[in-house]
Coordinates of C-alpha atoms in Angstrom, one line a residue:
Chain A
M1 CA -25.5 -33.8 -17.0
D2 CA -25.7 -35.3 -13.3
T3 CA -22.3 -34.3 -12.3
F4 CA -23.3 -31.0 -12.6
L5 CA -26.4 -31.2 -11.3
A6 CA -24.8 -33.1 -8.5
A7 CA -22.1 -29.9 -8.2
L8 CA -25.0 -27.3 -8.3
F9 CA -27.1 -28.7 -5.9
S10 CA -24.4 -29.5 -3.5
G11 CA -22.6 -25.9 -4.3
T12 CA -26.0 -24.3 -3.5
S13 CA -26.8 -26.1 -0.3
R14 CA -23.1 -25.4 1.2
G15 CA -22.6 -22.3 -0.5
A16 CA -25.8 -21.2 2.4
I17 CA -23.9 -22.2 4.9
Y18 CA -20.6 -20.0 3.8
A19 CA -22.9 -17.7 3.5
L20 CA -24.2 -17.2 6.3
V21 CA -20.7 -17.7 8.1
A22 CA -19.7 -14.8 6.0
L23 CA -22.9 -12.8 7.4
G24 CA -22.0 -13.4 10.8
L25 CA -17.9 -12.3 10.0
V26 CA -19.2 -8.8 8.4
I27 CA -22.1 -8.2 11.0
V28 CA -19.2 -8.4 13.5
W29 CA -16.5 -6.9 11.3
R30 CA -19.0 -3.7 10.5
G31 CA -20.6 -3.5 13.8
A32 CA -17.1 -3.6 16.2
G33 CA -14.3 -3.7 13.9
V34 CA -12.8 -7.2 14.4
V35 CA -12.0 -10.3 12.0
N36 CA -13.7 -12.7 14.6
F37 CA -11.5 -15.4 13.8
A38 CA -13.5 -17.3 17.8
Q39 CA -16.8 -17.1 15.4
M40 CA -16.9 -20.7 14.4
G41 CA -15.2 -21.8 17.7
Q42 CA -19.1 -20.2 19.3
A43 CA -21.0 -22.5 17.3
M44 CA -18.8 -25.7 17.7
F45 CA -19.8 -24.7 20.8
S46 CA -23.8 -24.0 21.1
T47 CA -23.6 -27.1 18.9
Y48 CA -22.1 -29.2 21.3
I49 CA -25.0 -28.0 23.5
A50 CA -27.5 -28.8 21.1
S51 CA -26.5 -32.5 20.8
A52 CA -25.8 -32.7 24.3
L53 CA -29.7 -31.7 25.1
I54 CA -30.4 -34.1 21.9
Q55 CA -28.7 -37.2 23.9
N56 CA -30.3 -36.6 26.9
G57 CA -33.5 -37.0 24.8
N58 CA -34.7 -33.8 24.6
S59 CA -36.2 -33.1 21.1
Y60 CA -33.8 -31.9 17.6
W61 CA -35.9 -28.8 18.3
V62 CA -35.2 -27.8 21.8
G63 CA -31.4 -28.5 20.9
F64 CA -31.9 -26.5 18.0
F65 CA -33.1 -23.5 19.5
V66 CA -31.2 -23.4 23.1
A67 CA -28.1 -23.8 20.3
L68 CA -29.6 -20.3 18.5
F69 CA -30.5 -18.4 22.4
A70 CA -27.0 -19.5 23.8
G71 CA -24.7 -19.0 20.3
S72 CA -26.2 -15.4 21.1
I73 CA -25.8 -15.2 24.8
L74 CA -22.1 -16.7 24.1
G75 CA -21.2 -13.9 21.5
A76 CA -22.7 -10.8 23.7
L77 CA -20.5 -12.1 26.5
L78 CA -17.3 -12.3 24.8
D79 CA -17.8 -8.7 23.3
I80 CA -18.4 -7.3 26.9
L81 CA -16.3 -8.9 28.7
I82 CA -13.1 -8.9 26.5
M83 CA -13.4 -7.2 23.1
R84 CA -14.5 -4.2 25.2
P85 CA -12.5 -3.2 27.2
L86 CA -9.9 -4.6 23.8
S87 CA -11.3 -1.5 21.7
N88 CA -11.5 0.8 24.8
K89 CA -7.3 0.8 25.0
K90 CA -7.6 2.2 21.4
K91 CA -6.4 5.6 22.2
T92 CA -3.1 4.1 23.1
E93 CA 0.0 4.7 20.3
L94 CA 0.4 1.5 19.2
L95 CA -2.9 0.7 18.2
S96 CA -2.9 4.0 16.5
S97 CA -2.4 3.0 13.3
E98 CA -4.7 0.3 11.3
S99 CA -2.3 -2.5 10.5
M100 CA -2.4 -2.5 14.8
R101 CA -6.4 -2.2 15.0
A102 CA -7.0 -5.1 12.6
A103 CA -4.4 -7.5 14.2
V104 CA -4.1 -7.0 17.9
P105 CA -8.4 -8.3 18.3
V106 CA -7.1 -10.8 15.8
I107 CA -5.0 -12.2 18.1
A108 CA -7.5 -11.6 21.1
S109 CA -10.5 -14.1 18.9
L110 CA -7.5 -16.2 18.4
G111 CA -7.1 -16.7 22.2
I112 CA -10.9 -17.6 22.4
L113 CA -10.9 -19.8 19.9
G114 CA -8.5 -21.5 21.6
A115 CA -10.3 -21.1 25.1
L116 CA -13.2 -22.8 23.2
Q117 CA -11.9 -25.7 22.0
A118 CA -10.3 -26.5 24.7
L119 CA -13.0 -26.3 26.8
A120 CA -15.3 -28.4 24.8
G121 CA -12.5 -30.7 24.5
I122 CA -12.6 -31.5 29.0
I123 CA -16.4 -31.3 29.1
W124 CA -16.8 -33.1 26.0
A125 CA -13.7 -34.9 24.9
A126 CA -12.0 -35.2 21.5
E127 CA -13.5 -37.9 20.0
E128 CA -15.9 -37.0 16.7
R129 CA -19.0 -37.3 17.1
G130 CA -22.3 -37.3 14.2
F131 CA -25.2 -34.9 14.7
P132 CA -28.9 -35.5 14.1
A133 CA -30.2 -34.0 10.9
P134 CA -33.9 -32.9 10.9
A135 CA -34.8 -34.2 7.6
P136 CA -33.5 -37.5 6.1
Q137 CA -30.1 -37.7 3.9
E138 CA -31.4 -39.1 0.9
G139 CA -32.0 -37.8 -2.6
F140 CA -35.3 -37.7 -3.3
S141 CA -36.4 -40.1 -6.2
V142 CA -37.8 -38.9 -9.3
A143 CA -39.0 -41.6 -11.9
S144 CA -36.8 -44.5 -10.5
S145 CA -34.0 -42.1 -10.6
I146 CA -32.4 -40.6 -7.6
M147 CA -31.7 -37.0 -7.7
P148 CA -28.6 -35.5 -6.6
F149 CA -30.9 -33.5 -4.3
T150 CA -31.7 -34.3 -0.4
S151 CA -34.3 -32.9 2.2
F152 CA -31.7 -31.8 4.2
D153 CA -30.4 -29.6 1.6
L154 CA -33.8 -28.1 0.8
F155 CA -33.9 -27.6 4.7
V156 CA -31.0 -25.7 4.6
I157 CA -31.2 -23.5 1.6
S158 CA -34.9 -22.8 2.7
I159 CA -33.8 -21.8 6.4
V160 CA -30.8 -19.9 5.4
A161 CA -32.9 -17.9 2.7
A162 CA -35.5 -16.8 5.4
T163 CA -32.6 -15.8 7.8
L164 CA -31.0 -13.5 5.3
V165 CA -34.6 -12.0 4.6
M166 CA -34.8 -11.5 8.5
T167 CA -31.6 -9.6 8.9
T168 CA -31.8 -7.5 5.8
L169 CA -35.2 -6.8 7.3
F170 CA -33.8 -6.0 10.2
F171 CA -31.1 -3.7 9.1
K172 CA -33.5 -1.6 6.8
R173 CA -36.9 -1.6 8.4
T174 CA -36.2 -1.8 12.5
G175 CA -34.6 1.1 13.9
V176 CA -32.2 -1.0 15.8
G177 CA -31.3 -1.6 12.9
L178 CA -31.3 1.5 11.8
A179 CA -28.9 2.3 14.2
M180 CA -26.2 -0.4 14.2
R181 CA -25.8 0.7 10.8
A182 CA -25.0 4.2 11.7
T183 CA -22.5 2.6 14.5
A184 CA -21.0 0.7 11.7
L185 CA -20.7 4.0 9.7
N186 CA -18.7 6.2 12.1
Q187 CA -18.8 5.3 15.8
E188 CA -17.9 8.4 17.0
V189 CA -21.2 10.1 15.2
A190 CA -23.9 7.5 15.9
R191 CA -22.8 8.3 19.7
L192 CA -23.0 11.8 19.3
S193 CA -26.9 11.4 18.0
G194 CA -27.6 9.7 21.2
I195 CA -26.9 6.0 19.8
R196 CA -25.8 3.6 22.8
T197 CA -22.8 2.2 20.5
N198 CA -21.7 -0.2 23.9
F199 CA -25.2 -1.7 23.6
T200 CA -25.2 -2.1 19.2
R201 CA -21.6 -3.6 19.3
A202 CA -22.8 -6.4 21.9
L203 CA -26.2 -7.1 19.6
S204 CA -24.2 -7.1 16.4
W205 CA -22.1 -9.6 18.5
A206 CA -24.7 -11.6 19.6
I207 CA -26.6 -11.4 16.1
S208 CA -23.3 -12.9 14.7
G209 CA -23.6 -15.3 17.5
A210 CA -26.9 -16.7 16.5
A211 CA -26.3 -16.9 13.0
S212 CA -22.9 -19.0 13.3
S213 CA -24.4 -21.3 15.6
L214 CA -27.1 -21.7 13.1
A215 CA -24.0 -22.8 10.3
G216 CA -22.7 -24.8 12.4
L217 CA -26.2 -26.6 13.2
L218 CA -26.5 -26.9 9.5
I219 CA -22.8 -28.3 8.5
T220 CA -21.9 -30.6 11.2
P221 CA -24.7 -33.4 9.6
T222 CA -22.6 -33.8 6.9
S223 CA -19.4 -32.9 8.9
N224 CA -19.4 -34.4 12.1
L225 CA -18.4 -32.5 15.8
S226 CA -15.5 -32.2 17.2
P227 CA -14.0 -29.1 18.5
N228 CA -11.6 -28.5 15.8
T229 CA -13.9 -29.8 12.8
L230 CA -15.5 -25.8 12.0
D231 CA -12.1 -24.5 11.4
L232 CA -11.9 -25.1 7.9
V233 CA -15.5 -23.3 7.7
L234 CA -14.3 -20.6 9.5
I235 CA -11.5 -19.9 7.0
I236 CA -13.7 -20.6 4.1
G237 CA -16.3 -18.3 5.3
F238 CA -13.8 -15.2 5.5
T239 CA -12.4 -16.0 1.7
A240 CA -16.0 -15.8 1.3
A241 CA -16.6 -11.9 3.0
V242 CA -13.6 -10.7 1.7
V243 CA -14.3 -12.0 -1.6
G244 CA -18.1 -10.4 -1.5
G245 CA -16.9 -7.0 0.5
L246 CA -16.4 -7.1 4.2
D247 CA -18.6 -3.7 4.2
S248 CA -21.1 -5.4 2.6
P249 CA -23.6 -8.0 4.1
A250 CA -25.0 -8.5 0.8
G251 CA -21.4 -9.2 -0.6
A252 CA -20.8 -12.0 1.9
V253 CA -24.3 -13.9 0.7
L254 CA -22.9 -13.5 -2.9
G255 CA -19.6 -14.5 -1.5
G256 CA -20.5 -17.6 0.2
F257 CA -22.3 -18.9 -3.2
I258 CA -19.6 -18.7 -5.3
L259 CA -17.0 -20.3 -2.9
G260 CA -19.9 -22.9 -2.5
L261 CA -20.1 -23.6 -5.9
V262 CA -16.6 -23.6 -6.6
I263 CA -15.3 -25.7 -4.4
S264 CA -18.1 -28.4 -5.6
F265 CA -17.2 -28.1 -8.7
V266 CA -13.7 -28.2 -8.7
T267 CA -14.2 -31.5 -6.3
F268 CA -16.5 -32.6 -9.0
Y269 CA -14.5 -31.9 -11.8
L270 CA -11.1 -31.8 -11.0
S271 CA -9.7 -33.7 -7.9
P272 CA -10.3 -32.7 -4.2
E273 CA -6.7 -31.7 -3.6
D274 CA -7.2 -28.6 -6.0
V275 CA -9.6 -27.4 -3.9
F276 CA -8.0 -24.6 -1.8
I277 CA -5.4 -23.5 -5.0
S278 CA -8.5 -22.6 -6.9
I279 CA -10.0 -20.8 -4.0
L280 CA -7.1 -19.3 -3.8
G281 CA -7.1 -18.5 -7.6
V282 CA -10.8 -16.8 -7.1
L283 CA -9.7 -14.5 -4.5
L284 CA -6.9 -13.3 -5.7
V285 CA -8.6 -12.9 -9.4
V286 CA -11.4 -10.7 -7.6
L287 CA -9.3 -8.9 -5.1
I288 CA -6.5 -7.7 -8.1
V289 CA -9.8 -6.3 -10.1
K290 CA -11.6 -5.3 -6.9
P291 CA -9.2 -4.9 -3.5
R292 CA -12.6 -4.4 -1.7
G293 CA -14.0 -7.0 -2.8
I294 CA -17.4 -7.5 -5.7
L295 CA -19.8 -5.6 -3.5
G296 CA -17.0 -3.6 -0.9
G297 CA -16.8 0.4 -0.9
K298 CA -14.4 2.4 -2.9
D299 CA -11.2 2.3 -1.8
A300 CA -10.8 6.0 -0.6
R301 CA -7.9 7.2 1.7
R302 CA -8.0 10.3 3.5
V303 CA -4.7 12.5 4.7
Chain B
M1 CA 16.2 15.1 20.6
R2 CA 20.7 14.4 20.9
D3 CA 19.5 10.7 20.5
V4 CA 17.8 11.1 17.1
S5 CA 20.3 12.9 15.7
S6 CA 23.2 10.5 16.7
S7 CA 21.1 7.9 15.3
L8 CA 20.6 9.6 11.8
K9 CA 24.3 9.5 11.6
N10 CA 24.8 5.9 11.0
P11 CA 28.2 4.7 11.5
S12 CA 26.7 3.9 14.7
I13 CA 24.0 1.6 13.5
I14 CA 26.4 -1.3 12.5
R15 CA 28.2 -1.3 15.1
R16 CA 25.0 -0.9 17.4
S17 CA 23.4 -4.1 15.9
L18 CA 26.7 -5.9 15.7
R19 CA 27.1 -5.6 19.7
R20 CA 23.2 -6.7 20.3
T21 CA 24.2 -10.1 17.9
I22 CA 27.5 -11.0 19.6
L23 CA 25.5 -10.4 23.1
F24 CA 22.4 -12.5 21.7
V25 CA 24.9 -15.5 20.4
L26 CA 27.4 -15.6 23.6
F27 CA 23.8 -15.8 25.7
I28 CA 22.2 -18.5 23.2
L29 CA 25.6 -20.0 23.7
V30 CA 25.7 -19.9 27.8
L31 CA 22.1 -21.0 27.7
G32 CA 22.5 -23.9 25.7
S33 CA 25.3 -25.7 27.2
T34 CA 23.5 -25.8 30.6
F35 CA 20.5 -27.1 29.2
E36 CA 19.1 -31.1 29.0
P37 CA 19.1 -32.2 25.2
Y38 CA 15.4 -31.9 25.4
N39 CA 16.1 -27.8 26.4
Q40 CA 18.4 -27.6 23.3
A41 CA 16.1 -29.4 21.2
Q42 CA 14.1 -26.5 22.3
L43 CA 16.3 -23.6 22.0
A44 CA 16.8 -24.4 18.6
V45 CA 12.9 -24.2 18.0
V46 CA 13.2 -20.9 19.9
L47 CA 16.1 -19.7 17.6
I48 CA 13.9 -20.5 14.3
Y49 CA 10.9 -19.2 15.5
F50 CA 12.6 -16.3 16.1
I51 CA 13.7 -16.1 12.6
A52 CA 9.9 -16.3 11.6
V53 CA 8.8 -14.0 14.0
L54 CA 11.4 -11.2 13.0
S55 CA 9.7 -11.4 9.8
V56 CA 6.3 -11.1 11.1
T57 CA 7.7 -8.1 13.4
I58 CA 9.0 -6.4 10.2
L59 CA 6.4 -7.3 7.6
T60 CA 3.1 -6.2 10.0
G61 CA 5.2 -4.1 13.0
I62 CA 7.0 -2.0 10.8
S63 CA 6.0 -1.8 7.4
G64 CA 2.1 -2.2 8.6
Q65 CA 1.0 -5.4 6.2
I66 CA -0.5 -8.1 8.3
S67 CA 0.1 -11.4 7.5
L68 CA -1.5 -15.0 8.2
G69 CA 0.5 -16.8 5.9
Q70 CA 4.1 -16.5 6.8
G71 CA 3.7 -20.4 7.1
A72 CA 3.6 -21.2 3.5
L73 CA 6.1 -19.2 3.5
M74 CA 8.4 -21.0 5.7
A75 CA 7.1 -24.3 3.4
V76 CA 8.5 -22.8 0.3
G77 CA 11.9 -22.3 2.4
G78 CA 12.1 -25.9 3.6
Y79 CA 10.9 -27.5 0.0
S80 CA 13.6 -25.6 -2.0
T81 CA 16.1 -26.9 0.7
A82 CA 14.4 -30.2 1.1
L83 CA 14.9 -30.9 -2.6
L84 CA 18.1 -29.7 -3.2
M85 CA 19.5 -31.7 -0.6
T86 CA 17.9 -34.6 -1.9
N87 CA 18.0 -34.6 -5.0
Y88 CA 21.4 -32.9 -6.0
Q89 CA 23.3 -33.5 -2.6
L90 CA 24.2 -30.4 -1.7
S91 CA 25.0 -29.7 2.0
L92 CA 22.9 -27.6 4.4
W93 CA 25.1 -24.8 4.6
L94 CA 25.0 -24.1 0.6
A95 CA 21.1 -25.4 0.5
V96 CA 19.9 -22.7 2.9
P97 CA 21.3 -20.4 1.3
A98 CA 19.7 -21.4 -2.2
S99 CA 16.4 -21.8 -1.1
I100 CA 16.4 -18.5 0.8
V101 CA 16.3 -16.9 -2.6
G102 CA 13.1 -19.4 -3.7
A103 CA 11.2 -17.8 -0.9
G104 CA 12.4 -14.4 -2.2
I105 CA 10.7 -14.5 -5.1
A106 CA 7.8 -16.4 -3.9
G107 CA 7.2 -13.4 -1.6
A108 CA 8.2 -10.9 -4.7
L109 CA 5.4 -12.3 -6.5
L110 CA 2.9 -12.2 -3.7
G111 CA 4.2 -8.8 -2.5
I112 CA 2.8 -7.4 -5.8
A113 CA -0.3 -8.9 -5.1
A114 CA -0.7 -8.0 -1.9
A115 CA 0.9 -4.3 -1.9
R116 CA -3.3 -3.5 -3.6
L117 CA -4.7 -5.1 -0.4
S118 CA -5.0 -3.7 3.0
G119 CA -6.1 -4.7 6.5
P120 CA -8.7 -7.8 6.5
Y121 CA -8.2 -7.8 3.2
L122 CA -4.8 -9.1 3.3
A123 CA -5.2 -10.7 6.5
G124 CA -7.8 -12.7 4.1
T125 CA -5.4 -13.4 1.3
T126 CA -2.6 -14.6 3.2
L127 CA -4.7 -16.9 5.4
V128 CA -5.5 -18.3 2.0
I129 CA -2.3 -18.8 0.7
A130 CA -1.2 -20.7 4.0
L131 CA -3.8 -23.1 3.4
A132 CA -3.5 -23.9 -0.3
I133 CA 0.6 -23.6 -0.8
P134 CA 1.0 -26.8 1.3
T135 CA -1.7 -28.8 -0.7
I136 CA 0.4 -28.3 -3.5
A137 CA 2.6 -30.6 -1.9
N138 CA -0.3 -33.6 -3.0
R139 CA -0.9 -32.2 -6.5
F140 CA 2.8 -33.1 -7.8
M141 CA 3.0 -36.0 -5.5
S142 CA 6.4 -37.3 -7.9
V143 CA 8.3 -34.2 -6.6
F144 CA 7.0 -33.3 -3.1
K145 CA 5.9 -36.9 -2.6
G146 CA 2.9 -36.1 -0.9
D147 CA 1.6 -36.2 3.0
E148 CA 4.9 -38.5 3.6
G149 CA 6.7 -35.5 3.0
L150 CA 10.8 -35.4 2.4
S151 CA 12.9 -36.3 5.1
V152 CA 16.3 -34.1 6.2
D153 CA 17.9 -33.7 8.7
V154 CA 20.8 -31.6 10.3
G155 CA 23.5 -34.7 9.6
Y156 CA 26.6 -34.8 11.5
P157 CA 29.1 -32.5 12.8
P158 CA 32.2 -32.2 9.9
A159 CA 35.4 -33.6 12.2
W160 CA 37.0 -30.5 12.7
F161 CA 34.2 -29.3 14.8
T162 CA 34.3 -32.5 16.9
K163 CA 38.1 -32.7 17.3
A164 CA 37.8 -29.2 18.6
F165 CA 35.4 -29.1 20.8
G166 CA 33.8 -32.7 21.2
E167 CA 31.4 -34.7 20.4
P168 CA 27.9 -32.5 20.8
T169 CA 24.9 -34.1 21.1
Y170 CA 21.9 -34.4 18.2
E171 CA 20.2 -31.8 20.1
A172 CA 23.1 -29.5 21.0
W173 CA 24.4 -30.4 17.1
Q174 CA 20.6 -29.0 15.7
L175 CA 21.3 -25.4 18.0
Y176 CA 24.6 -24.9 17.0
V177 CA 23.0 -25.5 13.1
V178 CA 20.7 -23.0 13.6
L179 CA 22.9 -20.2 15.3
P180 CA 24.7 -18.8 13.2
F181 CA 21.6 -19.0 10.7
A182 CA 19.4 -16.8 13.6
A183 CA 22.5 -14.5 13.9
I184 CA 22.6 -12.9 10.8
A185 CA 19.0 -12.5 10.7
L186 CA 18.8 -10.8 13.7
F187 CA 22.2 -8.8 12.5
F188 CA 19.9 -8.2 9.5
A189 CA 17.0 -7.0 11.5
S190 CA 18.4 -4.6 13.7
N191 CA 20.0 -3.1 10.9
L192 CA 16.7 -2.6 8.8
L193 CA 15.1 -1.5 11.9
L194 CA 17.3 1.2 12.8
S195 CA 17.6 2.1 9.3
R196 CA 16.8 5.2 6.5
T197 CA 14.4 2.0 5.3
G198 CA 13.2 1.0 8.9
R199 CA 11.9 4.3 9.1
M200 CA 10.8 4.7 6.0
W201 CA 8.7 1.8 6.6
R202 CA 6.9 2.9 9.9
S203 CA 6.1 6.2 8.0
I204 CA 4.1 3.8 5.4
R205 CA 2.9 1.8 8.2
D206 CA 1.8 4.8 10.1
H207 CA 0.2 7.4 7.1
E208 CA 0.2 5.9 3.6
T209 CA -1.0 9.3 2.3
A210 CA 1.7 11.2 4.5
A211 CA 4.3 9.0 3.8
A212 CA 3.5 8.8 -0.3
L213 CA 3.7 13.6 0.3
T214 CA 6.9 13.3 2.0
G215 CA 8.5 11.2 -1.3
V216 CA 8.3 7.4 -0.6
N217 CA 6.9 5.3 -3.1
F218 CA 4.7 3.1 -0.7
S219 CA 3.7 0.9 -3.2
R220 CA 7.3 -0.4 -4.0
Q221 CA 8.8 0.1 -0.2
K222 CA 5.2 -2.2 0.5
I223 CA 6.6 -4.9 -2.0
Y224 CA 10.4 -4.8 -0.4
A225 CA 9.3 -5.0 2.8
F226 CA 7.6 -8.3 1.6
I227 CA 10.4 -9.6 0.0
V228 CA 12.7 -9.2 2.9
A229 CA 9.9 -10.5 5.5
S230 CA 9.6 -13.5 3.0
I231 CA 13.6 -14.3 3.2
F232 CA 13.4 -14.6 6.8
A233 CA 10.5 -17.4 6.7
G234 CA 11.9 -18.6 4.1
L235 CA 15.6 -19.2 6.6
S236 CA 13.0 -19.9 9.3
G237 CA 11.1 -22.6 6.7
A238 CA 14.0 -24.1 6.1
L239 CA 15.7 -24.9 9.4
Y240 CA 12.6 -25.6 10.8
G241 CA 12.3 -28.5 8.2
L242 CA 15.8 -30.0 8.8
R243 CA 14.6 -30.7 12.4
G244 CA 13.7 -33.5 10.5
L245 CA 10.8 -33.6 7.9
V246 CA 9.7 -31.4 5.4
G247 CA 5.3 -32.4 4.8
P248 CA 2.3 -30.6 4.1
S249 CA 1.5 -31.4 8.1
V250 CA 5.2 -29.4 9.2
Y251 CA 3.7 -26.3 7.5
P252 CA 0.0 -26.1 9.0
V253 CA -2.3 -23.0 8.8
A254 CA -1.8 -23.1 12.7
L255 CA 2.5 -22.3 12.4
S256 CA 1.5 -19.4 10.8
L257 CA -1.1 -18.4 13.6
T258 CA 1.6 -18.9 15.7
L259 CA 4.2 -16.8 14.7
L260 CA 2.0 -13.8 14.5
T261 CA 0.7 -14.5 18.5
A262 CA 4.5 -14.6 19.3
A263 CA 5.1 -11.0 17.6
V264 CA 2.0 -9.7 19.3
L265 CA 2.5 -11.0 22.5
G266 CA 6.2 -10.1 23.0
G267 CA 5.1 -6.5 21.2
I268 CA 5.3 -6.5 17.7
R269 CA 7.0 -3.4 17.1
S270 CA 10.9 -4.5 18.3
I271 CA 13.2 -7.1 18.0
A272 CA 13.2 -7.6 22.0
G273 CA 9.2 -8.0 21.7
A274 CA 9.7 -10.9 19.2
F275 CA 12.4 -12.7 20.9
I276 CA 10.4 -12.8 24.3
G277 CA 6.8 -13.6 22.4
T278 CA 8.7 -16.7 20.7
V279 CA 10.3 -18.0 24.0
I280 CA 6.7 -17.7 25.6
V281 CA 5.1 -19.7 22.4
V282 CA 7.5 -22.5 22.9
F283 CA 8.2 -23.0 26.0
L284 CA 4.5 -22.0 27.8
P285 CA 3.1 -25.7 27.2
D286 CA 6.5 -27.4 29.1
W287 CA 6.0 -24.7 32.6
I288 CA 1.8 -25.4 32.4
D289 CA 2.8 -29.2 32.3
L290 CA 5.2 -28.7 34.7
V291 CA 2.8 -27.1 37.1
L292 CA -0.2 -29.2 35.8
K293 CA 2.0 -32.6 37.5
N294 CA 1.2 -31.4 40.7
F295 CA -2.5 -32.1 40.0
K296 CA -4.0 -34.9 39.8
L297 CA -6.3 -34.7 36.5
S298 CA -8.4 -37.0 34.5
E299 CA -6.8 -37.9 30.8
Q300 CA -9.7 -35.4 29.1
V301 CA -8.8 -32.5 31.2
S302 CA -5.1 -32.8 31.2
N303 CA -4.4 -33.1 27.6
F304 CA -6.8 -29.8 27.3
M305 CA -5.7 -27.9 30.2
P306 CA -2.4 -26.9 28.4
A307 CA -4.1 -25.1 25.5
L308 CA -6.8 -23.7 28.0
I309 CA -4.0 -21.9 30.2
S310 CA -2.1 -20.3 27.4
S311 CA -5.3 -19.2 25.7
L312 CA -6.3 -17.4 29.0
L313 CA -3.1 -15.8 28.8
L314 CA -3.1 -14.9 25.8
I315 CA -6.5 -13.3 26.2
L316 CA -5.3 -11.6 29.6
T317 CA -1.9 -10.3 27.6
V318 CA -3.6 -8.5 24.9
V319 CA -6.8 -7.2 27.1
I320 CA -4.5 -6.0 30.0
N321 CA -1.6 -4.5 27.5
P322 CA -2.1 -4.5 23.5
A323 CA 1.4 -3.8 23.0
G324 CA 3.3 -7.0 24.2
V325 CA 5.3 -7.9 26.8
A326 CA 8.5 -5.5 25.2
G327 CA 6.1 -2.7 24.0
A328 CA 5.4 -1.0 27.0
R329 CA 8.7 0.6 26.9
H330 CA 9.1 1.4 23.6
R331 CA 8.3 5.0 23.4
K332 CA 10.3 6.1 20.5
H333 CA 9.1 4.6 17.4

């Protein structure tokens, strides 16, 4: 029973972070048609900024909010400087097929990831460093036994929940959110009805940058910070988005929690070595039943 | 028009591929004989990567299925060869072709699952495959020896070879072992791209429904493309392992991403592009080192400078010319 609770709680807390990463990927995928492999590179970079600020004597919260702000600026800049010029070339013959439209931005984002990691190495050196948590990481003690649930876990889950509610409200209730959903649906039509698609694209990169920076801030207290520590988080977040359906933000969140729980239960009940094989198993089962993820759309073809 | 109709009647296809292959082999032999041992080994790596990049060219560039997991199929080829060589004492000339069969079977299984998926869903699945397959080595320690891996190498040249050509350096021998496999791979890839099958796969890439309307069974053809690409990847992985070690660290996720990078850099739709991209990916760090030697940099900077420069070059190339180095003059397909 204790193992079960421990697996459940750590899975939920990790799952919340993966949900955030997946959500960031889905926002950029819908808003700009790019699977952004650089996303956790951006998060790593802004977490380093927070870490540098905190080490220079600022409070945790200064670092926290500056990192979120830096993450969103960096995301917007990457779109304006690199991805927008790239997407303007879509009319060339090579980019007219779907696979190339997906592959070329992936390569660009891998380049961005490499550049950000190298830059972080040059500025802050490659050694792992710790990153502070805003809440204690010891378990609550209830009736003289220590629960496998820390106040930091509570902090993670509540802040992720708040973020998810805010993003949902933003997309459903605000004019800009509506414009972004329209752009995701059909860029050409959105532009014809007066939406500045360049702006909404940059905005989706900015939002995703902030969301993934938040994920970086929340995961580094348990995993330490180095230029490469977040690579695996990106792969798991991407898998979560694929499991849930890349077209659906709710699916991304669902996928994040599913993966968090799968990883945690496999680690607790089997062995850490089985984690990736189990992820692959879950992914294959889901995609064989629903090739576009649990909450993804129908697989429609046009002639 | 004449050009098209003559390539449709196909006796010239084999001749063209053969001519390309012979020129390629001569080029590599001349280049290899002028190189220092270090660069000979690098050239062997180029040939090994070239085979794997060809698998990306066939799978992504020709049949339109994006894969971020060719490294996993390389691992299948590598482990099969290593197990055959260490457990059954097979010579590498038998073990490598046999392990290709293993990679082909793995590719068929993956292909059946992959044929249903498209775009980022396929990318995600193959990425997880690249992550998961090497961890099997730690699961079945007794067979795969875990992180330690299995050590295999190309051994020493046979007596007749040294008698005829003199004693080659170990690096040169590595190159000579890899070359015939690379030549065969090049010949097959060239035939495939010029043939009816190649055209069929391109039609699937450009428009699945339109291809189906012209009588192409696209699900089946996508699986075939996956199998062929897996065979190339398996061959490359087997040769990659023969550089000394077959283990999970030899086939990381980054390897799969490097292959895709090479393919896109050079031009993902052509064999020439695959080769150019591979040369860039393998030799670029050396070239950057050569340039950076002229500057006085602190260790922290010089450790990361090559990675930074090559990443920036990658971004620039993709933004300026997404069709890749060899892609610009590519009009016909």
